[in-house]
Amino acid sequence: MLEFFGTLTHNWDIFSRGFLTTLKLFLVGAVGSLVLGTALATMRVCPIPVLRGLGAAYVNTVRNTPLTLVFAFLVFAAPKLGLDIAFEPAAYLALTIYTGAFICETLRSGINTVPLGQGEAARALGMTFGQVLYLIVLPQAFRTVVPPLISMLNAMLKNTTVAAGFSVVEAGAIQAYLSERGENQIYTLLWITLGFLCFVVPLIILQRYLEQKWAVAR
Amino acid sequence: MNATVLYDAPGSRARVRHRLIGAVTIVGLAALVIFAIYRFWDTGQFEPLKWKQFEYPAIQAQLIDGLLGTLKAAGTAAVLALLFGATFASARISDAWIFRGPATFVVELFRAIPLLILIFFGYYVPVRFGMAISNFWALVAGLTVYNGSVLAEIIRAGIAAIPRGQSEAAYALGLQKTQVVTLILLPQAVRAMLPSIVGQLVVLLKDTALGFIITYPELLYVGKQMGSRLAFDLPYVPTYMVVAAIYISMCAALSAFANWLAHRGNGKPSPKPASPR
């Protein structure tokens, strides 16, 4: 038991550094993918066919690409094209590119649940497409898709560990460091798991809370 | 999309405006593509040497081996995950808390842990008990418990979504719980949840790429090896383009299958009862 706690206390430097990086990846990735997802969703529902097609092509391609491949391309192939990206920015970019496609689809399914009358009333008031979307439809759509949206962010939080394979020292990389220090691997993994639970459980609680608070009666 | 909540059918001025924005987008896109091609050309990605390796039978065989490695891991994990999912879903809908409680805990826990960490567990736990395990089985173990837990949730939710009248009627006829589930609920639920199940198998197939991190020789790992060959002037870009094309076509085919399954029932009369409960 003492050894189990020792694994954490003796290596607190690595654990705190790893999970801080994970938190950073998560926050930047969440903001980035929400922005990208909203932009993509706007494209996919807008009246201009070219933009709709472009959005659909992006989403269908990225959703069928493994995240690890996106990482590998940004880290190994992009420098060969003259785009030198440091490991951490590459991780932000990969998570955003990948998660954005999923956020877009979630938002779009939410837009479909908003009653037709809402948009019609808004247009009757003379609102443009952008006003209808951002002032009337998206705020309502957003509330209905908060649970799947948080699940998506939760998945992204777990996906940050992929960065460990690409030289970013986040929580998933702690394992490799501590096995060099000769620590018990199982204990290390258990602590990493507990660390992730500390992130995941509040997210799930937030999801349940918002689900009830923001429930839309339709 | 004939009736959309967001915009009316465009009038003459809006049509002109839309065409203008469409044209600007196409021009912008074309500029981007030209810039990308220029970068490819400028950094010598079109040089024959970088593409030459794909002509060698030995390298083609290596690529095929990587693909087979991916398919082997995905296939094995898919079968095991479906078994895992079915087992834990049936435990979760059991009336006995002794089954329900632990199954709920396991399913919720495995869904909360990153897949990569589960794969590490799959590797180090057997090592701890003196069993060396191949990275293939570590990968399969991780994929199985993670996707199995997600599948268990899909199956449970599918069964829970069947209208209550179905099971009430079955119980009224004197069927036992097992009969109700296997004869009445599952056949109806499978239809509804098949698209989600296939969708999860797409996720599983994509996640085999994590094998790269634990050096299991699957497609992405082989791609890294091929890309790092100095003899062909480090052909990372061509190799990853080929690898990406393989992944995307495999996953897109499976996704299309899931979509087809989801829309297949649309032509038929709705299985939902007239009065919602």
CSV table of C-alpha atoms in Angstrom, one decimal:
chain,number,residue,atom,x,y,z
A,1,MET,CA,0.0,0.0,0.0
A,2,LEU,CA,2.8,2.3,0.9
A,3,GLU,CA,4.5,1.6,-2.3
A,4,PHE,CA,1.3,2.4,-4.1
A,5,PHE,CA,1.1,5.9,-2.7
A,6,GLY,CA,4.8,6.3,-3.1
A,7,THR,CA,4.4,5.9,-6.8
A,8,LEU,CA,2.4,9.1,-6.8
A,9,THR,CA,4.3,11.1,-4.1
A,10,HIS,CA,7.8,10.3,-5.4
A,11,ASN,CA,6.9,11.2,-8.9
A,12,TRP,CA,4.6,14.1,-8.3
A,13,ASP,CA,6.7,16.2,-10.7
A,14,ILE,CA,5.9,14.0,-13.6
A,15,PHE,CA,2.3,13.4,-12.7
A,16,SER,CA,1.5,17.1,-12.2
A,17,ARG,CA,3.3,18.1,-15.4
A,18,GLY,CA,1.6,15.4,-17.3
A,19,PHE,CA,-1.9,16.1,-16.2
A,20,LEU,CA,-1.4,19.9,-16.5
A,21,THR,CA,-0.5,19.3,-20.2
A,22,THR,CA,-3.5,17.1,-20.5
A,23,LEU,CA,-5.7,19.8,-19.1
A,24,LYS,CA,-4.1,22.3,-21.5
A,25,LEU,CA,-4.7,20.0,-24.5
A,26,PHE,CA,-8.3,19.5,-23.4
A,27,LEU,CA,-9.1,23.2,-23.0
A,28,VAL,CA,-7.4,24.3,-26.2
A,29,GLY,CA,-8.9,21.4,-28.1
A,30,ALA,CA,-12.4,22.0,-26.7
A,31,VAL,CA,-12.4,25.7,-27.6
A,32,GLY,CA,-10.8,25.0,-31.0
A,33,SER,CA,-13.1,22.1,-31.9
A,34,LEU,CA,-16.2,24.0,-30.7
A,35,VAL,CA,-15.3,27.0,-33.0
A,36,LEU,CA,-14.4,24.7,-35.9
A,37,GLY,CA,-17.5,22.6,-35.3
A,38,THR,CA,-19.8,25.6,-35.3
A,39,ALA,CA,-18.2,27.0,-38.5
A,40,LEU,CA,-18.6,23.6,-40.2
A,41,ALA,CA,-22.2,23.3,-39.0
A,42,THR,CA,-22.9,26.8,-40.4
A,43,MET,CA,-21.4,25.7,-43.7
A,44,ARG,CA,-23.4,22.5,-43.8
A,45,VAL,CA,-26.8,24.2,-43.2
A,46,CYS,CA,-26.2,27.4,-45.2
A,47,PRO,CA,-28.1,28.1,-48.5
A,48,ILE,CA,-25.0,28.0,-50.6
A,49,PRO,CA,-24.5,24.6,-52.2
A,50,VAL,CA,-20.7,24.9,-52.6
A,51,LEU,CA,-20.2,25.6,-48.9
A,52,ARG,CA,-22.6,22.7,-48.0
A,53,GLY,CA,-20.6,20.3,-50.2
A,54,LEU,CA,-17.3,21.5,-48.8
A,55,GLY,CA,-18.5,21.0,-45.2
A,56,ALA,CA,-19.9,17.6,-46.0
A,57,ALA,CA,-16.6,16.5,-47.7
A,58,TYR,CA,-14.6,17.6,-44.7
A,59,VAL,CA,-16.8,15.9,-42.1
A,60,ASN,CA,-17.0,12.6,-44.1
A,61,THR,CA,-13.2,12.5,-44.7
A,62,VAL,CA,-12.1,13.4,-41.1
A,63,ARG,CA,-14.7,11.2,-39.4
A,64,ASN,CA,-13.3,8.2,-41.3
A,65,THR,CA,-9.6,9.0,-40.5
A,66,PRO,CA,-8.0,7.6,-37.3
A,67,LEU,CA,-6.9,10.4,-35.0
A,68,THR,CA,-3.5,8.7,-34.7
A,69,LEU,CA,-3.1,9.1,-38.5
A,70,VAL,CA,-3.9,12.9,-38.2
A,71,PHE,CA,-1.2,13.1,-35.5
A,72,ALA,CA,1.3,11.1,-37.6
A,73,PHE,CA,0.7,13.3,-40.6
A,74,LEU,CA,1.2,16.5,-38.7
A,75,VAL,CA,4.3,15.3,-36.9
A,76,PHE,CA,6.1,13.3,-39.5
A,77,ALA,CA,4.8,14.4,-42.9
A,78,ALA,CA,4.1,18.1,-42.5
A,79,PRO,CA,7.7,19.0,-41.9
A,80,LYS,CA,8.6,17.4,-45.2
A,81,LEU,CA,6.2,19.9,-46.8
A,82,GLY,CA,8.0,22.7,-45.2
A,83,LEU,CA,5.5,23.1,-42.3
A,84,ASP,CA,7.5,22.7,-39.1
A,85,ILE,CA,5.0,22.4,-36.3
A,86,ALA,CA,6.2,21.8,-32.7
A,87,PHE,CA,4.8,18.7,-31.0
A,88,GLU,CA,2.4,20.5,-28.7
A,89,PRO,CA,0.8,22.8,-31.3
A,90,ALA,CA,0.6,19.7,-33.6
A,91,ALA,CA,-1.4,18.0,-30.8
A,92,TYR,CA,-3.8,21.1,-30.5
A,93,LEU,CA,-4.2,21.1,-34.2
A,94,ALA,CA,-4.8,17.3,-34.5
A,95,LEU,CA,-7.4,17.3,-31.7
A,96,THR,CA,-9.2,20.3,-33.2
A,97,ILE,CA,-9.2,19.0,-36.7
A,98,TYR,CA,-10.5,15.6,-35.6
A,99,THR,CA,-13.1,16.6,-32.9
A,100,GLY,CA,-14.4,19.5,-34.9
A,101,ALA,CA,-16.0,17.1,-37.4
A,102,PHE,CA,-17.9,15.3,-34.7
A,103,ILE,CA,-19.0,18.5,-33.0
A,104,CYS,CA,-20.3,19.7,-36.3
A,105,GLU,CA,-22.5,16.6,-36.7
A,106,THR,CA,-23.8,16.9,-33.2
A,107,LEU,CA,-24.8,20.6,-33.7
A,108,ARG,CA,-26.4,19.8,-37.0
A,109,SER,CA,-28.6,17.1,-35.4
A,110,GLY,CA,-29.6,19.7,-32.8
A,111,ILE,CA,-30.5,22.2,-35.5
A,112,ASN,CA,-32.9,19.6,-36.9
A,113,THR,CA,-34.8,19.4,-33.6
A,114,VAL,CA,-35.7,23.2,-33.6
A,115,PRO,CA,-39.3,23.6,-34.7
A,116,LEU,CA,-39.8,25.1,-38.2
A,117,GLY,CA,-42.0,27.9,-36.7
A,118,GLN,CA,-39.0,29.4,-34.9
A,119,GLY,CA,-37.1,30.0,-38.1
A,120,GLU,CA,-40.2,31.1,-39.9
A,121,ALA,CA,-41.1,33.7,-37.2
A,122,ALA,CA,-37.5,35.0,-37.2
A,123,ARG,CA,-37.5,35.4,-41.0
A,124,ALA,CA,-40.9,37.1,-40.8
A,125,LEU,CA,-39.2,39.6,-38.6
A,126,GLY,CA,-36.7,40.2,-41.5
A,127,MET,CA,-33.7,38.4,-40.0
A,128,THR,CA,-31.0,37.3,-42.3
A,129,PHE,CA,-29.6,33.7,-42.4
A,130,GLY,CA,-26.8,34.5,-40.0
A,131,GLN,CA,-29.2,36.2,-37.6
A,132,VAL,CA,-31.7,33.3,-37.8
A,133,LEU,CA,-28.9,30.8,-37.1
A,134,TYR,CA,-27.0,32.5,-34.4
A,135,LEU,CA,-29.7,34.4,-32.5
A,136,ILE,CA,-32.7,32.0,-32.8
A,137,VAL,CA,-31.8,28.5,-33.9
A,138,LEU,CA,-28.3,27.7,-32.6
A,139,PRO,CA,-29.0,28.8,-29.0
A,140,GLN,CA,-32.0,26.4,-28.9
A,141,ALA,CA,-30.2,23.7,-30.7
A,142,PHE,CA,-27.2,24.0,-28.4
A,143,ARG,CA,-29.4,23.3,-25.3
A,144,THR,CA,-30.8,20.1,-26.7
A,145,VAL,CA,-27.4,18.8,-27.7
A,146,VAL,CA,-25.5,19.6,-24.5
A,147,PRO,CA,-25.5,16.0,-23.3
A,148,PRO,CA,-24.0,14.5,-26.6
A,149,LEU,CA,-21.7,17.6,-26.8
A,150,ILE,CA,-20.2,16.9,-23.4
A,151,SER,CA,-19.9,13.2,-24.3
A,152,MET,CA,-17.9,14.4,-27.3
A,153,LEU,CA,-15.6,16.6,-25.2
A,154,ASN,CA,-15.2,13.7,-22.8
A,155,ALA,CA,-14.1,11.5,-25.7
A,156,MET,CA,-11.7,14.2,-26.7
A,157,LEU,CA,-10.3,14.4,-23.2
A,158,LYS,CA,-9.5,10.7,-23.5
A,159,ASN,CA,-8.1,11.2,-27.0
A,160,THR,CA,-5.5,13.6,-25.6
A,161,THR,CA,-3.6,10.5,-24.6
A,162,VAL,CA,-2.8,9.8,-28.2
A,163,ALA,CA,-0.4,12.7,-28.0
A,164,ALA,CA,1.8,10.5,-25.8
A,165,GLY,CA,2.8,8.6,-28.9
A,166,PHE,CA,4.0,11.9,-30.5
A,167,SER,CA,6.4,13.2,-27.9
A,168,VAL,CA,4.0,15.4,-25.9
A,169,VAL,CA,4.4,14.8,-22.2
A,170,GLU,CA,0.8,14.5,-21.1
A,171,ALA,CA,-0.9,12.0,-18.8
A,172,GLY,CA,-0.6,9.1,-21.3
A,173,ALA,CA,3.2,9.6,-21.4
A,174,ILE,CA,3.7,9.3,-17.6
A,175,GLN,CA,3.8,5.5,-18.0
A,176,ALA,CA,7.0,5.6,-20.2
A,177,TYR,CA,8.8,8.1,-17.9
A,178,LEU,CA,8.1,6.1,-14.8
A,179,SER,CA,9.0,2.8,-16.2
A,180,GLU,CA,12.4,4.3,-16.8
A,181,ARG,CA,12.5,5.2,-13.1
A,182,GLY,CA,11.7,1.6,-12.3
A,183,GLU,CA,8.3,2.2,-10.8
A,184,ASN,CA,5.6,-0.4,-10.6
A,185,GLN,CA,3.8,-0.1,-13.9
A,186,ILE,CA,0.4,-1.3,-12.6
A,187,TYR,CA,0.5,1.3,-9.8
A,188,THR,CA,1.5,4.0,-12.3
A,189,LEU,CA,-1.4,3.0,-14.6
A,190,LEU,CA,-3.8,3.0,-11.6
A,191,TRP,CA,-2.8,6.5,-10.7
A,192,ILE,CA,-3.2,7.7,-14.3
A,193,THR,CA,-6.7,6.1,-14.3
A,194,LEU,CA,-7.6,7.8,-11.1
A,195,GLY,CA,-6.3,11.1,-12.5
A,196,PHE,CA,-8.5,10.8,-15.5
A,197,LEU,CA,-11.5,9.9,-13.4
A,198,CYS,CA,-11.0,13.2,-11.6
A,199,PHE,CA,-11.5,14.9,-14.9
A,200,VAL,CA,-14.2,12.6,-16.3
A,201,VAL,CA,-16.5,12.4,-13.3
A,202,PRO,CA,-17.1,16.2,-13.0
A,203,LEU,CA,-17.8,16.3,-16.7
A,204,ILE,CA,-20.4,13.6,-16.3
A,205,ILE,CA,-21.9,15.4,-13.3
A,206,LEU,CA,-22.0,18.7,-15.3
A,207,GLN,CA,-23.7,16.8,-18.2
A,208,ARG,CA,-26.4,15.4,-15.9
A,209,TYR,CA,-26.9,18.8,-14.3
A,210,LEU,CA,-27.2,20.7,-17.6
A,211,GLU,CA,-29.4,18.0,-19.0
A,212,GLN,CA,-32.0,18.7,-16.3
A,213,LYS,CA,-31.5,22.4,-16.0
A,214,TRP,CA,-31.6,23.1,-19.8
A,215,ALA,CA,-34.1,20.4,-20.7
A,216,VAL,CA,-36.3,21.9,-23.5
A,217,ALA,CA,-40.0,20.9,-23.3
A,218,ARG,CA,-41.1,20.2,-26.9
B,1,MET,CA,-33.6,19.3,-47.3
B,2,ASN,CA,-36.8,20.9,-48.9
B,3,ALA,CA,-38.2,22.5,-45.8
B,4,THR,CA,-35.4,24.0,-43.7
B,5,VAL,CA,-35.8,26.0,-40.6
B,6,LEU,CA,-33.1,28.4,-41.6
B,7,TYR,CA,-33.9,30.1,-45.0
B,8,ASP,CA,-36.5,30.5,-47.6
B,9,ALA,CA,-36.2,29.6,-51.2
B,10,PRO,CA,-33.8,32.3,-52.5
B,11,GLY,CA,-35.2,35.1,-54.7
B,12,SER,CA,-33.5,36.5,-57.7
B,13,ARG,CA,-31.1,38.8,-55.8
B,14,ALA,CA,-30.3,36.1,-53.2
B,15,ARG,CA,-29.6,33.7,-56.0
B,16,VAL,CA,-27.0,36.1,-57.5
B,17,ARG,CA,-25.5,36.6,-54.1
B,18,HIS,CA,-25.3,32.9,-53.4
B,19,ARG,CA,-23.7,32.3,-56.8
B,20,LEU,CA,-21.2,35.0,-56.0
B,21,ILE,CA,-20.2,33.6,-52.7
B,22,GLY,CA,-20.1,30.1,-54.2
B,23,ALA,CA,-17.7,31.4,-56.9
B,24,VAL,CA,-15.5,33.2,-54.4
B,25,THR,CA,-15.3,29.9,-52.3
B,26,ILE,CA,-14.4,27.9,-55.4
B,27,VAL,CA,-11.7,30.4,-56.3
B,28,GLY,CA,-10.4,30.4,-52.7
B,29,LEU,CA,-10.4,26.6,-52.7
B,30,ALA,CA,-8.6,26.5,-56.0
B,31,ALA,CA,-6.0,28.8,-54.7
B,32,LEU,CA,-5.5,26.6,-51.6
B,33,VAL,CA,-5.2,23.5,-53.8
B,34,ILE,CA,-2.7,25.3,-56.1
B,35,PHE,CA,-0.7,26.4,-53.0
B,36,ALA,CA,-0.7,22.8,-51.7
B,37,ILE,CA,0.4,21.5,-55.0
B,38,TYR,CA,3.1,24.2,-55.2
B,39,ARG,CA,4.3,23.1,-51.7
B,40,PHE,CA,4.3,19.5,-52.8
B,41,TRP,CA,6.3,20.4,-55.9
B,42,ASP,CA,8.6,22.8,-54.1
B,43,THR,CA,9.5,20.2,-51.5
B,44,GLY,CA,10.0,17.6,-54.2
B,45,GLN,CA,7.1,15.3,-53.3
B,46,PHE,CA,6.4,14.6,-56.9
B,47,GLU,CA,10.0,13.3,-57.6
B,48,PRO,CA,9.8,9.8,-58.9
B,49,LEU,CA,12.2,8.5,-56.2
B,50,LYS,CA,9.7,9.2,-53.5
B,51,TRP,CA,7.0,7.2,-55.2
B,52,LYS,CA,9.3,4.5,-56.5
B,53,GLN,CA,9.1,2.2,-53.5
B,54,PHE,CA,5.5,1.4,-54.2
B,55,GLU,CA,6.8,-0.4,-57.3
B,56,TYR,CA,8.7,-3.0,-55.3
B,57,PRO,CA,6.8,-6.2,-54.7
B,58,ALA,CA,8.5,-6.6,-51.3
B,59,ILE,CA,7.3,-3.2,-50.2
B,60,GLN,CA,3.8,-3.9,-51.5
B,61,ALA,CA,3.8,-7.1,-49.6
B,62,GLN,CA,4.8,-5.1,-46.5
B,63,LEU,CA,1.9,-2.7,-47.0
B,64,ILE,CA,-0.5,-5.7,-47.4
B,65,ASP,CA,0.9,-7.2,-44.2
B,66,GLY,CA,0.3,-4.0,-42.4
B,67,LEU,CA,-3.3,-4.0,-43.7
B,68,LEU,CA,-3.8,-7.6,-42.7
B,69,GLY,CA,-2.4,-6.7,-39.2
B,70,THR,CA,-5.0,-4.0,-38.9
B,71,LEU,CA,-7.8,-6.2,-40.1
B,72,LYS,CA,-6.7,-9.1,-37.9
B,73,ALA,CA,-6.7,-6.9,-34.8
B,74,ALA,CA,-10.0,-5.2,-35.8
B,75,GLY,CA,-11.7,-8.5,-36.6
B,76,THR,CA,-10.6,-10.3,-33.4
B,77,ALA,CA,-11.5,-7.3,-31.2
B,78,ALA,CA,-14.8,-6.8,-33.0
B,79,VAL,CA,-15.9,-10.4,-32.3
B,80,LEU,CA,-14.7,-10.3,-28.7
B,81,ALA,CA,-16.2,-6.8,-28.1
B,82,LEU,CA,-19.6,-8.0,-29.4
B,83,LEU,CA,-19.4,-11.0,-27.0
B,84,PHE,CA,-18.3,-8.7,-24.1
B,85,GLY,CA,-21.1,-6.2,-25.0
B,86,ALA,CA,-23.8,-8.8,-25.2
B,87,THR,CA,-22.7,-10.4,-21.9
B,88,PHE,CA,-22.5,-7.2,-19.9
B,89,ALA,CA,-25.7,-5.8,-21.5
B,90,SER,CA,-27.6,-8.9,-20.3
B,91,ALA,CA,-26.0,-8.6,-16.9
B,92,ARG,CA,-27.1,-4.9,-16.7
B,93,ILE,CA,-30.7,-5.7,-17.4
B,94,SER,CA,-30.7,-8.6,-15.0
B,95,ASP,CA,-33.1,-8.5,-12.1
B,96,ALA,CA,-30.4,-9.7,-9.7
B,97,TRP,CA,-28.4,-6.8,-8.3
B,98,ILE,CA,-25.4,-9.2,-7.9
B,99,PHE,CA,-25.1,-9.2,-11.7
B,100,ARG,CA,-26.4,-5.7,-12.3
B,101,GLY,CA,-24.2,-3.8,-9.9
B,102,PRO,CA,-20.8,-5.1,-10.9
B,103,ALA,CA,-21.7,-5.0,-14.6
B,104,THR,CA,-22.8,-1.4,-14.4
B,105,PHE,CA,-19.6,-0.5,-12.5
B,106,VAL,CA,-17.4,-2.3,-15.1
B,107,VAL,CA,-19.1,-0.7,-18.1
B,108,GLU,CA,-19.0,2.8,-16.6
B,109,LEU,CA,-15.4,2.5,-15.5
B,110,PHE,CA,-14.1,1.2,-18.8
B,111,ARG,CA,-15.9,3.9,-20.7
B,112,ALA,CA,-14.2,6.5,-18.5
B,113,ILE,CA,-10.6,5.3,-19.1
B,114,PRO,CA,-8.7,6.4,-22.2
B,115,LEU,CA,-8.3,3.5,-24.6
B,116,LEU,CA,-4.5,3.9,-24.7
B,117,ILE,CA,-4.3,3.4,-21.0
B,118,LEU,CA,-6.5,0.3,-21.2
B,119,ILE,CA,-4.1,-1.0,-23.9
B,120,PHE,CA,-1.2,-0.4,-21.5
B,121,PHE,CA,-3.1,-2.2,-18.8
B,122,GLY,CA,-3.6,-5.1,-21.3
B,123,TYR,CA,0.1,-5.2,-21.7
B,124,TYR,CA,1.4,-4.7,-18.1
B,125,VAL,CA,-1.1,-6.7,-16.1
B,126,PRO,CA,-0.2,-10.1,-17.6
B,127,VAL,CA,3.5,-9.1,-17.4
B,128,ARG,CA,3.0,-8.5,-13.7
B,129,PHE,CA,1.7,-12.1,-13.3
B,130,GLY,CA,4.7,-13.5,-15.1
B,131,MET,CA,3.0,-13.9,-18.5
B,132,ALA,CA,4.6,-12.2,-21.5
B,133,ILE,CA,1.9,-11.0,-23.8
B,134,SER,CA,2.2,-10.0,-27.4
B,135,ASN,CA,1.4,-6.5,-28.3
B,136,PHE,CA,-1.3,-7.9,-30.6
B,137,TRP,CA,-3.2,-9.3,-27.6
B,138,ALA,CA,-2.6,-6.1,-25.5
B,139,LEU,CA,-4.2,-4.1,-28.3
B,140,VAL,CA,-7.0,-6.5,-28.7
B,141,ALA,CA,-7.7,-6.6,-25.0
B,142,GLY,CA,-7.8,-2.8,-24.8
B,143,LEU,CA,-10.1,-2.5,-27.8
B,144,THR,CA,-12.3,-5.3,-26.5
B,145,VAL,CA,-13.0,-3.9,-23.1
B,146,TYR,CA,-13.4,-0.3,-24.3
B,147,ASN,CA,-15.6,-1.0,-27.3
B,148,GLY,CA,-17.3,-3.9,-25.5
B,149,SER,CA,-18.5,-1.5,-22.8
B,150,VAL,CA,-19.8,1.0,-25.3
B,151,LEU,CA,-21.6,-1.8,-27.2
B,152,ALA,CA,-23.1,-3.0,-23.9
B,153,GLU,CA,-24.5,0.5,-23.5
B,154,ILE,CA,-25.8,0.5,-27.0
B,155,ILE,CA,-27.5,-2.9,-26.6
B,156,ARG,CA,-29.0,-1.9,-23.2
B,157,ALA,CA,-30.3,1.4,-24.5
B,158,GLY,CA,-31.7,-0.4,-27.6
B,159,ILE,CA,-33.6,-2.9,-25.4
B,160,ALA,CA,-34.8,-0.1,-23.1
B,161,ALA,CA,-36.2,1.8,-26.0
B,162,ILE,CA,-38.7,-0.9,-26.9
B,163,PRO,CA,-42.2,0.2,-25.8
B,164,ARG,CA,-43.2,-1.2,-22.5
B,165,GLY,CA,-46.3,-2.8,-23.9
B,166,GLN,CA,-44.3,-5.3,-25.7
B,167,SER,CA,-42.8,-6.9,-22.6
B,168,GLU,CA,-46.0,-6.4,-20.6
B,169,ALA,CA,-47.9,-8.3,-23.2
B,170,ALA,CA,-45.2,-11.0,-23.3
B,171,TYR,CA,-45.3,-11.4,-19.5
B,172,ALA,CA,-49.1,-11.5,-19.6
B,173,LEU,CA,-48.8,-14.5,-22.0
B,174,GLY,CA,-46.8,-16.2,-19.3
B,175,LEU,CA,-43.3,-15.9,-20.8
B,176,GLN,CA,-40.3,-15.9,-18.5
B,177,LYS,CA,-37.8,-13.0,-18.4
B,178,THR,CA,-35.3,-14.9,-20.6
B,179,GLN,CA,-38.0,-15.6,-23.1
B,180,VAL,CA,-39.2,-12.1,-23.1
B,181,VAL,CA,-35.7,-10.7,-23.8
B,182,THR,CA,-34.6,-13.3,-26.4
B,183,LEU,CA,-38.0,-13.8,-28.2
B,184,ILE,CA,-39.6,-10.4,-28.0
B,185,LEU,CA,-37.2,-7.6,-27.1
B,186,LEU,CA,-33.9,-8.5,-28.8
B,187,PRO,CA,-35.3,-9.2,-32.3
B,188,GLN,CA,-36.9,-5.7,-32.3
B,189,ALA,CA,-34.0,-4.0,-30.6
B,190,VAL,CA,-31.4,-5.4,-33.0
B,191,ARG,CA,-33.1,-3.8,-35.9
B,192,ALA,CA,-33.0,-0.4,-34.3
B,193,MET,CA,-29.5,-0.6,-32.9
B,194,LEU,CA,-27.7,-2.3,-35.8
B,195,PRO,CA,-26.6,1.1,-37.3
B,196,SER,CA,-25.1,2.2,-33.9
B,197,ILE,CA,-23.3,-1.2,-33.6
B,198,VAL,CA,-21.8,-0.9,-37.0
B,199,GLY,CA,-20.9,2.7,-36.3
B,200,GLN,CA,-19.0,1.6,-33.1
B,201,LEU,CA,-17.2,-1.0,-35.2
B,202,VAL,CA,-16.0,1.8,-37.4
B,203,VAL,CA,-14.6,3.5,-34.3
B,204,LEU,CA,-12.9,0.2,-33.3
B,205,LEU,CA,-11.4,-0.1,-36.8
B,206,LYS,CA,-10.0,3.4,-36.5
B,207,ASP,CA,-8.7,2.8,-33.0
B,208,THR,CA,-6.5,-0.1,-34.2
B,209,ALA,CA,-4.2,2.7,-35.3
B,210,LEU,CA,-3.3,3.1,-31.6
B,211,GLY,CA,-1.3,-0.1,-32.2
B,212,PHE,CA,1.2,2.2,-33.7
B,213,ILE,CA,2.1,3.6,-30.3
B,214,ILE,CA,2.7,0.1,-28.8
B,215,THR,CA,4.6,-0.8,-32.0
B,216,TYR,CA,2.1,-3.5,-33.1
B,217,PRO,CA,2.9,-3.8,-36.9
B,218,GLU,CA,-0.4,-2.5,-38.3
B,219,LEU,CA,-1.0,-0.2,-41.2
B,220,LEU,CA,0.1,3.1,-39.6
B,221,TYR,CA,3.2,1.4,-38.1
B,222,VAL,CA,4.2,0.0,-41.5
B,223,GLY,CA,3.6,3.5,-42.9
B,224,LYS,CA,6.1,5.0,-40.4
B,225,GLN,CA,8.7,2.5,-41.4
B,226,MET,CA,8.1,3.0,-45.1
B,227,GLY,CA,8.2,6.8,-44.7
B,228,SER,CA,11.5,6.8,-42.8
B,229,ARG,CA,13.4,5.0,-45.6
B,230,LEU,CA,16.4,7.2,-46.5
B,231,ALA,CA,17.0,5.2,-49.7
B,232,PHE,CA,13.8,6.8,-51.1
B,233,ASP,CA,14.5,10.2,-49.6
B,234,LEU,CA,12.1,9.9,-46.6
B,235,PRO,CA,8.9,9.5,-48.5
B,236,TYR,CA,6.6,10.3,-45.5
B,237,VAL,CA,4.1,12.4,-47.5
B,238,PRO,CA,3.5,9.8,-50.3
B,239,THR,CA,3.3,7.0,-47.8
B,240,TYR,CA,0.8,8.7,-45.5
B,241,MET,CA,-1.3,9.6,-48.4
B,242,VAL,CA,-1.5,6.0,-49.5
B,243,VAL,CA,-2.2,4.9,-45.9
B,244,ALA,CA,-4.8,7.5,-45.4
B,245,ALA,CA,-6.6,6.5,-48.6
B,246,ILE,CA,-6.7,2.9,-47.4
B,247,TYR,CA,-8.0,3.9,-43.9
B,248,ILE,CA,-10.6,6.3,-45.3
B,249,SER,CA,-11.9,3.9,-47.9
B,250,MET,CA,-12.3,1.1,-45.4
B,251,CYS,CA,-14.0,3.2,-42.8
B,252,ALA,CA,-16.2,5.0,-45.3
B,253,ALA,CA,-17.4,1.7,-46.7
B,254,LEU,CA,-18.3,0.5,-43.2
B,255,SER,CA,-19.9,3.9,-42.4
B,256,ALA,CA,-21.9,3.7,-45.6
B,257,PHE,CA,-23.1,0.3,-44.6
B,258,ALA,CA,-24.2,1.7,-41.2
B,259,ASN,CA,-26.1,4.5,-43.0
B,260,TRP,CA,-27.7,2.0,-45.3
B,261,LEU,CA,-28.8,0.0,-42.3
B,262,ALA,CA,-30.2,3.1,-40.6
B,263,HIS,CA,-32.3,4.2,-43.6
B,264,ARG,CA,-33.3,0.7,-44.8
B,265,GLY,CA,-36.3,0.6,-42.6
B,266,ASN,CA,-37.6,4.0,-43.8
B,267,GLY,CA,-39.6,2.6,-46.7
B,268,LYS,CA,-41.3,0.1,-44.5
B,269,PRO,CA,-44.2,0.8,-42.1
B,270,SER,CA,-42.9,2.2,-38.8
B,271,PRO,CA,-42.5,-0.5,-36.2
B,272,LYS,CA,-43.6,2.0,-33.5
B,273,PRO,CA,-47.1,1.6,-32.1
B,274,ALA,CA,-49.8,4.1,-32.9
B,275,SER,CA,-50.1,5.3,-29.3
B,276,PRO,CA,-46.9,6.3,-27.7
B,277,ARG,CA,-46.4,5.3,-24.2
